[in-house]
CSV table of C-alpha atoms in Angstrom, one decimal:
chain,number,residue,atom,x,y,z
A,14,UNK,CA,53.2,-31.3,-117.2
A,15,UNK,CA,53.6,-32.2,-113.6
A,16,UNK,CA,55.7,-34.6,-111.6
A,17,UNK,CA,54.0,-37.4,-109.8
A,18,UNK,CA,55.3,-40.0,-107.3
A,19,UNK,CA,53.8,-43.5,-107.5
A,20,UNK,CA,53.7,-46.8,-105.7
A,21,UNK,CA,52.6,-49.9,-107.4
A,22,UNK,CA,53.1,-53.6,-107.9
A,23,UNK,CA,54.5,-55.4,-110.9
A,24,UNK,CA,53.4,-58.7,-112.3
A,25,UNK,CA,55.4,-60.6,-109.7
A,26,UNK,CA,53.8,-58.7,-106.9
A,27,UNK,CA,56.9,-56.7,-105.9
A,28,UNK,CA,56.5,-53.1,-104.7
A,29,UNK,CA,57.7,-50.5,-107.3
A,30,UNK,CA,58.1,-46.9,-106.4
A,31,UNK,CA,59.4,-43.9,-108.4
A,32,UNK,CA,58.2,-40.7,-110.1
A,33,UNK,CA,56.8,-39.9,-113.6
A,34,UNK,CA,55.9,-36.9,-115.5
A,35,UNK,CA,52.3,-36.5,-116.9
A,36,UNK,CA,49.5,-34.1,-117.5
A,37,UNK,CA,47.4,-35.6,-114.6
A,38,UNK,CA,47.1,-38.7,-112.4
A,39,UNK,CA,45.1,-40.5,-115.2
A,40,UNK,CA,48.0,-40.1,-117.6
A,41,UNK,CA,50.5,-41.4,-115.1
A,42,UNK,CA,48.2,-44.4,-114.3
A,43,UNK,CA,48.0,-45.2,-118.0
A,44,UNK,CA,51.8,-45.1,-118.3
A,45,UNK,CA,52.1,-47.5,-115.3
A,46,UNK,CA,49.6,-49.9,-116.8
A,47,UNK,CA,51.5,-50.0,-120.1
A,48,UNK,CA,54.6,-51.0,-118.1
A,49,UNK,CA,52.7,-53.8,-116.4
A,50,UNK,CA,52.5,-52.1,-113.0
A,51,UNK,CA,49.3,-52.0,-111.0
A,52,UNK,CA,49.1,-48.5,-109.3
A,53,UNK,CA,48.6,-48.5,-105.6
A,54,UNK,CA,49.0,-44.7,-105.0
A,55,UNK,CA,49.8,-41.8,-107.2
A,56,UNK,CA,50.4,-38.4,-105.7
A,57,UNK,CA,51.7,-35.1,-107.1
A,58,UNK,CA,55.1,-34.2,-105.7
A,59,UNK,CA,54.9,-31.6,-103.0
A,60,UNK,CA,55.8,-28.1,-104.1
A,61,UNK,CA,58.4,-26.1,-102.3
A,62,UNK,CA,56.8,-24.7,-99.1
A,63,UNK,CA,53.9,-27.2,-99.0
A,64,UNK,CA,55.8,-30.3,-98.0
A,65,UNK,CA,55.3,-29.7,-94.3
A,66,UNK,CA,51.6,-29.3,-94.5
A,67,UNK,CA,51.2,-32.4,-96.7
A,68,UNK,CA,53.4,-34.5,-94.4
A,69,UNK,CA,51.3,-33.3,-91.4
A,70,UNK,CA,48.1,-34.3,-93.2
A,71,UNK,CA,49.5,-37.8,-93.9
A,72,UNK,CA,50.2,-38.3,-90.2
A,73,UNK,CA,46.6,-37.5,-89.2
A,74,UNK,CA,44.8,-40.7,-88.1
A,75,UNK,CA,42.0,-42.0,-90.4
A,76,UNK,CA,39.7,-44.3,-88.5
A,77,UNK,CA,37.3,-46.6,-90.4
A,78,UNK,CA,36.2,-49.5,-88.4
A,79,UNK,CA,36.2,-53.0,-89.9
A,80,UNK,CA,32.5,-53.2,-89.3
A,81,UNK,CA,32.0,-50.2,-91.6
A,82,UNK,CA,34.0,-51.8,-94.3
A,83,UNK,CA,32.1,-55.1,-93.9
A,84,UNK,CA,28.8,-53.2,-94.3
A,85,UNK,CA,30.1,-51.4,-97.3
A,86,UNK,CA,31.3,-54.7,-99.0
A,87,UNK,CA,28.0,-56.5,-98.3
A,88,UNK,CA,25.9,-53.6,-99.5
A,89,UNK,CA,27.9,-53.2,-102.7
A,90,UNK,CA,27.7,-56.9,-103.3
A,91,UNK,CA,23.9,-56.8,-103.0
A,92,UNK,CA,23.6,-53.8,-105.3
A,93,UNK,CA,25.9,-55.2,-108.0
A,94,UNK,CA,24.2,-58.5,-107.9
A,95,UNK,CA,20.8,-56.7,-108.3
A,96,UNK,CA,22.2,-55.1,-111.5
A,97,UNK,CA,22.7,-51.5,-110.1
A,98,UNK,CA,25.4,-49.7,-112.1
A,99,UNK,CA,28.6,-49.3,-110.1
A,100,UNK,CA,28.7,-45.5,-110.2
A,101,UNK,CA,25.2,-45.3,-108.9
A,102,UNK,CA,25.9,-47.9,-106.2
A,103,UNK,CA,29.0,-46.0,-105.0
A,104,UNK,CA,27.2,-42.6,-105.0
A,105,UNK,CA,24.3,-44.1,-103.0
A,106,UNK,CA,26.5,-45.8,-100.4
A,107,UNK,CA,28.6,-42.6,-100.0
A,108,UNK,CA,25.5,-40.8,-98.7
A,109,UNK,CA,24.4,-43.5,-96.3
A,110,UNK,CA,27.6,-44.8,-94.6
A,111,UNK,CA,28.1,-43.8,-91.0
A,112,UNK,CA,31.8,-43.1,-91.2
A,113,UNK,CA,32.7,-39.6,-92.4
A,114,UNK,CA,36.1,-40.8,-93.6
A,115,UNK,CA,34.6,-43.6,-95.6
A,116,UNK,CA,32.0,-41.3,-97.0
A,117,UNK,CA,34.6,-38.8,-98.2
A,118,UNK,CA,36.6,-41.5,-99.7
A,119,UNK,CA,33.6,-43.0,-101.6
A,120,UNK,CA,32.7,-39.5,-103.0
A,121,UNK,CA,36.3,-39.1,-104.2
A,122,UNK,CA,36.2,-42.7,-105.7
A,123,UNK,CA,33.0,-41.8,-107.6
A,124,UNK,CA,34.5,-38.6,-109.0
A,125,UNK,CA,37.6,-40.5,-110.1
A,126,UNK,CA,35.5,-43.2,-111.8
A,127,UNK,CA,33.5,-40.6,-113.6
A,128,UNK,CA,36.9,-39.3,-114.9
A,129,UNK,CA,37.6,-42.7,-116.5
A,130,UNK,CA,39.5,-44.6,-113.8
A,131,UNK,CA,38.7,-48.1,-112.7
A,132,UNK,CA,37.3,-48.9,-109.3
A,133,UNK,CA,40.5,-50.6,-108.1
A,134,UNK,CA,42.6,-47.7,-109.2
A,135,UNK,CA,40.3,-45.2,-107.5
A,136,UNK,CA,40.3,-47.3,-104.3
A,137,UNK,CA,44.1,-47.5,-104.3
A,138,UNK,CA,44.4,-43.7,-103.9
A,139,UNK,CA,43.0,-44.2,-100.3
A,140,UNK,CA,45.5,-46.7,-98.8
A,141,UNK,CA,44.7,-45.7,-95.2
A,142,UNK,CA,41.1,-47.0,-95.7
A,143,UNK,CA,41.3,-49.7,-98.4
A,144,UNK,CA,44.2,-52.2,-97.8
A,145,UNK,CA,46.3,-53.6,-100.7
A,146,UNK,CA,44.4,-56.9,-100.3
A,147,UNK,CA,41.1,-55.1,-100.7
A,148,UNK,CA,42.3,-53.3,-103.8
A,149,UNK,CA,43.9,-56.5,-105.3
A,150,UNK,CA,40.7,-58.5,-105.0
A,151,UNK,CA,38.6,-55.7,-106.5
A,152,UNK,CA,41.2,-55.5,-109.4
A,153,UNK,CA,40.8,-59.2,-110.0
A,154,UNK,CA,37.0,-59.0,-109.9
A,155,UNK,CA,37.2,-56.2,-112.6
A,156,UNK,CA,39.4,-58.3,-114.8
A,157,UNK,CA,37.3,-61.5,-114.5
A,158,UNK,CA,33.9,-59.8,-114.7
A,159,UNK,CA,33.0,-61.1,-111.3
A,160,UNK,CA,33.2,-57.9,-109.3
A,161,UNK,CA,30.2,-58.7,-107.1
A,162,UNK,CA,31.8,-62.0,-106.0
A,163,UNK,CA,35.0,-60.2,-105.0
A,164,UNK,CA,33.0,-58.0,-102.6
A,165,UNK,CA,31.3,-61.1,-101.3
A,166,UNK,CA,34.7,-62.7,-100.6
A,167,UNK,CA,35.9,-59.5,-99.0
A,168,UNK,CA,32.8,-59.4,-96.8
A,169,UNK,CA,33.4,-63.0,-95.6
A,170,UNK,CA,37.1,-62.2,-94.9
A,171,UNK,CA,36.2,-59.1,-92.9
A,172,UNK,CA,33.6,-60.9,-91.0
A,173,UNK,CA,36.1,-63.6,-89.9
A,174,UNK,CA,38.6,-60.9,-89.0
A,175,UNK,CA,36.0,-59.0,-86.8
A,176,UNK,CA,35.0,-62.2,-85.0
A,177,UNK,CA,38.6,-63.1,-84.2
A,178,UNK,CA,39.3,-59.6,-82.8
A,179,UNK,CA,36.1,-59.8,-80.7
A,180,UNK,CA,37.2,-63.1,-79.2
A,181,UNK,CA,40.7,-61.7,-78.4
A,182,UNK,CA,39.2,-58.6,-76.7
A,183,UNK,CA,36.7,-60.7,-74.7
A,184,UNK,CA,39.5,-62.9,-73.4
A,185,UNK,CA,41.6,-59.9,-72.4
A,186,UNK,CA,38.8,-57.9,-70.8
A,187,UNK,CA,39.0,-59.6,-67.4
A,188,UNK,CA,42.8,-59.5,-66.9
A,189,UNK,CA,42.9,-55.9,-68.1
A,190,UNK,CA,40.2,-54.9,-65.6
A,191,UNK,CA,42.1,-56.6,-62.8
A,192,UNK,CA,45.4,-55.0,-63.7
A,193,UNK,CA,43.8,-51.6,-63.9
A,194,UNK,CA,42.2,-52.0,-60.5
A,195,UNK,CA,45.6,-53.0,-59.0
A,196,UNK,CA,47.2,-49.8,-60.4
A,197,UNK,CA,44.4,-47.7,-59.1
A,198,UNK,CA,44.7,-49.3,-55.7
A,199,UNK,CA,48.5,-48.7,-55.6
A,200,UNK,CA,48.0,-45.0,-56.3
A,201,UNK,CA,45.3,-44.7,-53.6
A,202,UNK,CA,47.4,-46.6,-51.0
A,203,UNK,CA,50.6,-44.6,-51.7
A,204,UNK,CA,49.0,-41.1,-51.8
A,205,UNK,CA,46.3,-41.3,-49.1
A,206,UNK,CA,46.5,-44.5,-46.9
A,207,UNK,CA,50.2,-45.0,-46.2
A,208,UNK,CA,51.0,-41.4,-45.3
A,209,UNK,CA,48.3,-41.5,-42.6
A,210,UNK,CA,50.0,-44.5,-41.0
A,211,UNK,CA,53.4,-42.9,-41.5
A,212,UNK,CA,52.4,-39.9,-39.4
A,213,UNK,CA,51.0,-42.1,-36.7
A,214,UNK,CA,54.2,-44.2,-36.5
A,215,UNK,CA,56.5,-41.1,-36.5
A,216,UNK,CA,54.9,-39.9,-33.2
A,217,UNK,CA,56.1,-43.0,-31.4
A,218,UNK,CA,59.7,-42.6,-32.6
A,219,UNK,CA,60.3,-46.3,-32.7
A,220,UNK,CA,62.5,-48.1,-35.2
A,221,UNK,CA,60.3,-49.3,-38.0
A,222,UNK,CA,60.7,-52.8,-39.6
A,223,UNK,CA,62.0,-53.1,-43.2
A,224,UNK,CA,58.6,-53.7,-44.9
A,225,UNK,CA,57.2,-50.5,-43.3
A,226,UNK,CA,60.2,-48.4,-44.3
A,227,UNK,CA,59.8,-49.7,-47.9
A,228,UNK,CA,56.1,-48.7,-48.0
A,229,UNK,CA,56.8,-45.3,-46.5
A,230,UNK,CA,59.7,-44.7,-48.9
A,231,UNK,CA,57.4,-45.6,-51.9
A,232,UNK,CA,54.7,-43.4,-50.6
A,233,UNK,CA,57.0,-40.5,-50.2
A,234,UNK,CA,58.2,-40.9,-53.7
A,235,UNK,CA,54.6,-40.8,-55.0
A,236,UNK,CA,53.6,-37.8,-52.9
A,237,UNK,CA,56.8,-35.7,-53.3
A,238,UNK,CA,57.8,-36.7,-56.8
A,239,UNK,CA,54.5,-37.8,-58.4
A,240,UNK,CA,54.6,-35.1,-61.0
A,241,UNK,CA,58.1,-36.1,-62.1
A,242,UNK,CA,57.1,-39.8,-62.2
A,243,UNK,CA,54.1,-38.9,-64.4
A,244,UNK,CA,56.3,-36.8,-66.6
A,245,UNK,CA,58.9,-39.6,-66.9
A,246,UNK,CA,56.2,-42.2,-67.7
A,247,UNK,CA,54.7,-39.9,-70.4
A,248,UNK,CA,58.2,-39.3,-71.9
A,249,UNK,CA,59.0,-43.0,-71.8
A,250,UNK,CA,55.6,-43.9,-73.4
A,251,UNK,CA,56.2,-41.3,-76.2
A,252,UNK,CA,59.7,-42.6,-76.8
A,253,UNK,CA,58.5,-46.2,-77.1
A,254,UNK,CA,55.7,-45.2,-79.5
A,255,UNK,CA,58.1,-43.3,-81.7
A,256,UNK,CA,60.5,-46.3,-81.7
A,257,UNK,CA,57.7,-48.7,-82.5
A,258,UNK,CA,56.7,-46.5,-85.5
A,259,UNK,CA,60.2,-47.0,-87.0
A,260,UNK,CA,60.8,-50.0,-89.3
A,261,UNK,CA,63.3,-51.6,-87.0
A,262,UNK,CA,61.2,-51.0,-83.9
A,263,UNK,CA,58.1,-52.4,-85.4
A,264,UNK,CA,60.0,-55.5,-86.6
A,265,UNK,CA,61.5,-56.1,-83.1
A,266,UNK,CA,58.1,-55.7,-81.4
A,267,UNK,CA,56.3,-58.0,-83.9
A,268,UNK,CA,58.9,-60.6,-83.2
A,269,UNK,CA,58.7,-60.1,-79.4
A,270,UNK,CA,54.9,-60.4,-79.4
A,271,UNK,CA,55.2,-64.0,-80.7
A,272,UNK,CA,57.5,-64.9,-77.7
A,273,UNK,CA,55.4,-63.5,-74.9
A,274,UNK,CA,54.4,-66.0,-72.3
A,275,UNK,CA,50.8,-67.3,-72.4
A,276,UNK,CA,49.7,-65.1,-75.3
A,277,UNK,CA,52.6,-65.4,-77.8
A,278,UNK,CA,51.4,-68.7,-79.3
A,279,UNK,CA,47.8,-67.3,-79.5
A,280,UNK,CA,49.1,-64.3,-81.4
A,281,UNK,CA,51.2,-66.4,-83.8
A,282,UNK,CA,48.3,-68.8,-84.6
A,283,UNK,CA,45.9,-65.9,-85.1
A,284,UNK,CA,48.3,-64.2,-87.5
A,285,UNK,CA,48.9,-67.4,-89.4
A,286,UNK,CA,45.1,-67.9,-89.7
A,287,UNK,CA,44.8,-64.4,-91.1
A,288,UNK,CA,47.6,-65.3,-93.6
A,289,UNK,CA,46.1,-68.6,-94.7
A,290,UNK,CA,42.6,-67.1,-95.2
A,291,UNK,CA,43.8,-64.0,-97.1
A,292,UNK,CA,46.2,-66.2,-99.2
A,293,UNK,CA,43.4,-68.6,-100.0
A,294,UNK,CA,41.0,-65.8,-100.8
A,295,UNK,CA,43.4,-64.4,-103.4
A,296,UNK,CA,44.2,-67.7,-105.0
A,297,UNK,CA,40.5,-68.4,-105.3
A,298,UNK,CA,40.0,-65.0,-106.9
A,299,UNK,CA,42.8,-65.8,-109.5
A,300,UNK,CA,45.6,-63.6,-108.1
A,301,UNK,CA,49.0,-65.0,-109.2
A,302,UNK,CA,50.8,-67.1,-106.6
A,303,UNK,CA,53.8,-64.7,-106.0
A,304,UNK,CA,51.6,-61.6,-105.9
A,305,UNK,CA,49.2,-63.4,-103.5
A,306,UNK,CA,52.2,-64.1,-101.2
A,307,UNK,CA,53.3,-60.5,-101.3
A,308,UNK,CA,49.8,-59.1,-100.5
A,309,UNK,CA,49.3,-61.7,-97.8
A,310,UNK,CA,52.6,-60.6,-96.2
A,311,UNK,CA,51.0,-57.2,-95.8
A,312,UNK,CA,47.7,-58.5,-94.7
A,313,UNK,CA,49.1,-60.4,-91.6
A,314,UNK,CA,50.0,-57.0,-90.0
A,315,UNK,CA,53.2,-58.4,-88.5
A,316,UNK,CA,56.4,-57.3,-90.2
A,317,UNK,CA,58.4,-60.3,-88.7
A,318,UNK,CA,56.1,-62.9,-90.1
A,319,UNK,CA,55.6,-60.8,-93.2
A,320,UNK,CA,59.3,-61.0,-93.9
A,321,UNK,CA,59.2,-64.8,-93.6
A,322,UNK,CA,56.3,-64.9,-96.0
A,323,UNK,CA,58.2,-62.7,-98.5
A,324,UNK,CA,61.0,-65.2,-98.2
A,325,UNK,CA,58.5,-67.9,-99.3
A,326,UNK,CA,57.7,-65.8,-102.3
A,327,UNK,CA,61.4,-65.5,-103.2
A,328,UNK,CA,61.7,-69.3,-102.9
A,329,UNK,CA,58.7,-69.8,-105.2
A,330,UNK,CA,60.2,-67.4,-107.7
A,331,UNK,CA,63.4,-69.4,-107.5
A,332,UNK,CA,61.6,-72.5,-108.6
A,333,UNK,CA,60.8,-74.2,-105.3
A,334,UNK,CA,57.3,-75.5,-104.6
A,335,UNK,CA,55.0,-73.9,-102.1
A,336,UNK,CA,55.4,-76.9,-99.8
A,337,UNK,CA,59.2,-76.7,-99.8
A,338,UNK,CA,59.2,-73.0,-99.1
A,339,UNK,CA,56.5,-73.4,-96.4
A,340,UNK,CA,58.6,-76.2,-94.8
A,341,UNK,CA,61.7,-74.0,-94.9
A,342,UNK,CA,59.9,-71.1,-93.2
A,343,UNK,CA,59.6,-73.0,-90.0
A,344,UNK,CA,56.4,-71.4,-88.9
A,345,UNK,CA,53.8,-74.1,-89.9
A,346,UNK,CA,52.9,-77.3,-88.1
A,347,UNK,CA,53.4,-80.7,-89.7
A,348,UNK,CA,49.6,-81.0,-90.1
A,349,UNK,CA,49.4,-77.8,-92.0
A,350,UNK,CA,52.4,-78.8,-94.2
A,351,UNK,CA,50.6,-82.1,-95.0
A,352,UNK,CA,47.5,-80.1,-96.1
A,353,UNK,CA,49.6,-77.8,-98.3
A,354,UNK,CA,51.2,-80.9,-99.9
A,355,UNK,CA,47.8,-82.5,-100.6
A,356,UNK,CA,46.6,-79.1,-102.0
A,357,UNK,CA,49.5,-78.9,-104.4
A,358,UNK,CA,49.0,-82.5,-105.6
A,359,UNK,CA,45.3,-82.1,-106.2
A,360,UNK,CA,45.3,-78.5,-107.4
A,361,UNK,CA,43.1,-77.4,-104.5
A,362,UNK,CA,45.5,-75.2,-102.5
A,363,UNK,CA,43.0,-72.5,-101.9
A,364,UNK,CA,40.4,-74.9,-100.5
A,365,UNK,CA,42.9,-76.6,-98.2
A,366,UNK,CA,44.3,-73.3,-97.1
A,367,UNK,CA,40.8,-72.3,-95.9
A,368,UNK,CA,40.9,-75.5,-93.9
A,369,UNK,CA,44.2,-74.4,-92.5
A,370,UNK,CA,42.7,-71.1,-91.5
A,371,UNK,CA,39.8,-72.9,-89.8
A,372,UNK,CA,42.2,-75.2,-88.0
A,373,UNK,CA,44.2,-72.3,-86.6
A,374,UNK,CA,41.1,-70.3,-85.7
A,375,UNK,CA,39.7,-73.3,-83.8
A,376,UNK,CA,42.9,-73.6,-81.8
A,377,UNK,CA,42.9,-69.8,-81.1
A,378,UNK,CA,39.3,-70.0,-80.0
A,379,UNK,CA,40.0,-72.8,-77.6
A,380,UNK,CA,43.1,-71.1,-76.2
A,381,UNK,CA,41.2,-67.9,-75.7
A,382,UNK,CA,38.5,-69.7,-73.8
A,383,UNK,CA,41.1,-71.1,-71.4
A,384,UNK,CA,43.3,-68.0,-71.3
A,385,UNK,CA,41.4,-66.4,-68.4
A,386,UNK,CA,41.8,-69.6,-66.3
A,387,UNK,CA,45.5,-69.6,-67.0
A,388,UNK,CA,46.0,-65.9,-66.1
A,389,UNK,CA,43.8,-66.0,-62.9
A,390,UNK,CA,46.5,-67.7,-60.7
A,391,UNK,CA,49.0,-65.1,-61.7
A,392,UNK,CA,46.7,-62.3,-60.9
A,393,UNK,CA,45.8,-63.9,-57.6
A,394,UNK,CA,49.5,-64.2,-56.7
A,395,UNK,CA,50.0,-60.5,-57.6
A,396,UNK,CA,47.1,-59.4,-55.4
A,397,UNK,CA,48.2,-61.7,-52.6
A,398,UNK,CA,51.7,-60.3,-52.7
A,399,UNK,CA,50.4,-56.8,-52.5
A,400,UNK,CA,48.2,-57.6,-49.5
A,401,UNK,CA,51.0,-59.4,-47.8
A,402,UNK,CA,53.4,-56.5,-48.2
A,403,UNK,CA,50.8,-54.0,-47.0
A,404,UNK,CA,49.8,-56.1,-44.0
A,405,UNK,CA,53.4,-56.6,-42.9
A,406,UNK,CA,54.3,-53.0,-43.4
A,407,UNK,CA,51.3,-51.7,-41.4
A,408,UNK,CA,50.7,-54.4,-38.7
A,409,UNK,CA,54.3,-55.3,-37.8
A,410,UNK,CA,55.1,-51.8,-36.2
A,411,UNK,CA,51.6,-51.9,-34.5
A,412,UNK,CA,52.5,-55.2,-33.0
A,413,UNK,CA,55.9,-53.9,-31.8
A,414,UNK,CA,54.2,-50.9,-30.3
A,415,UNK,CA,51.6,-53.0,-28.5
A,416,UNK,CA,54.4,-55.3,-27.2
A,417,UNK,CA,56.4,-52.3,-26.0
A,418,UNK,CA,53.3,-50.8,-24.2
A,419,UNK,CA,52.6,-54.2,-22.5
A,420,UNK,CA,56.3,-54.4,-21.4
A,421,UNK,CA,56.1,-50.9,-20.0
A,422,UNK,CA,53.0,-51.7,-18.0
A,423,UNK,CA,54.7,-54.9,-16.6
């Protein structure tokens, strides 16, 4: 008998953690199912002396692109629809996927299914690759006998997610390039250009104007203390990353993102579109309302909004309607609330939530198309300010020297 730690979700969708004793992982999973808990992860407790290595392995990044998961979901849907047995389909896909991490995970999933586990249970043992939403939809597909439709729904969801991310990246590409060029120009000016003019001005011994003294001071800081600035920047970046990886830091940053000028509204609407689509997807698949809210809170990938959505779940558990809890959350527009109200009255909440997702995505798409036009004046003002300071710092002393030379000749 060994001790195992587990994470799972009860019938209300709440996260349950703890430890159980069993012969193996299958025995622990069976105990959890008898208690009405759907396992998400079951791991043997680390033995003395091995905890450090296990923790280190857990910190190693696992990178599986959404495109790879999309291809996997579409291919598995096609194979299951054609009547290929699930074990043979998983084994075949494990040999042909391009991601090594996904291939290793599928090999492990196949081995676990041969040992008697269900597909959803096997997938839940790889939480860094398959999200809780992914596992929940597969679990529903298994219980309803429509597993291939679950993978079709997942493929459509992943396709929309990929398209949204591509639009955001395309909109930010030009501003990122301009800001990067500005930083490179600042480094070049401070290390190579300004010191040359500083040497020339020092030979005349004249008093330099304030803009020139500021430029020379900044250049001296870069040249003499550049290594210390780089070290401080690296330490600050590391400290920020560590803080953002904490629960409180992540929550603060996720809230701050929604209040950023120009892009905050876009991020909020994009996140709400992700929530509406994932929530509708799970309701359409037959996931209970409270569990769907819990899983959607994780799918939005924003702890601040996720906390609000969990508050909606608690309101529903307390007897409130979905419309009342959505209205109390304060994150939805009146148009969306009207659609939710109609959905509850007609029993078509999932269909109308998909309309909500489309509505938000259309707004995000329009805002992204105009984002570059709104950012351009700011970037132009930054570049103009740099050019103005540089021109004043370099040409003012040159004009003073020319005036002094003309006065001497007179």
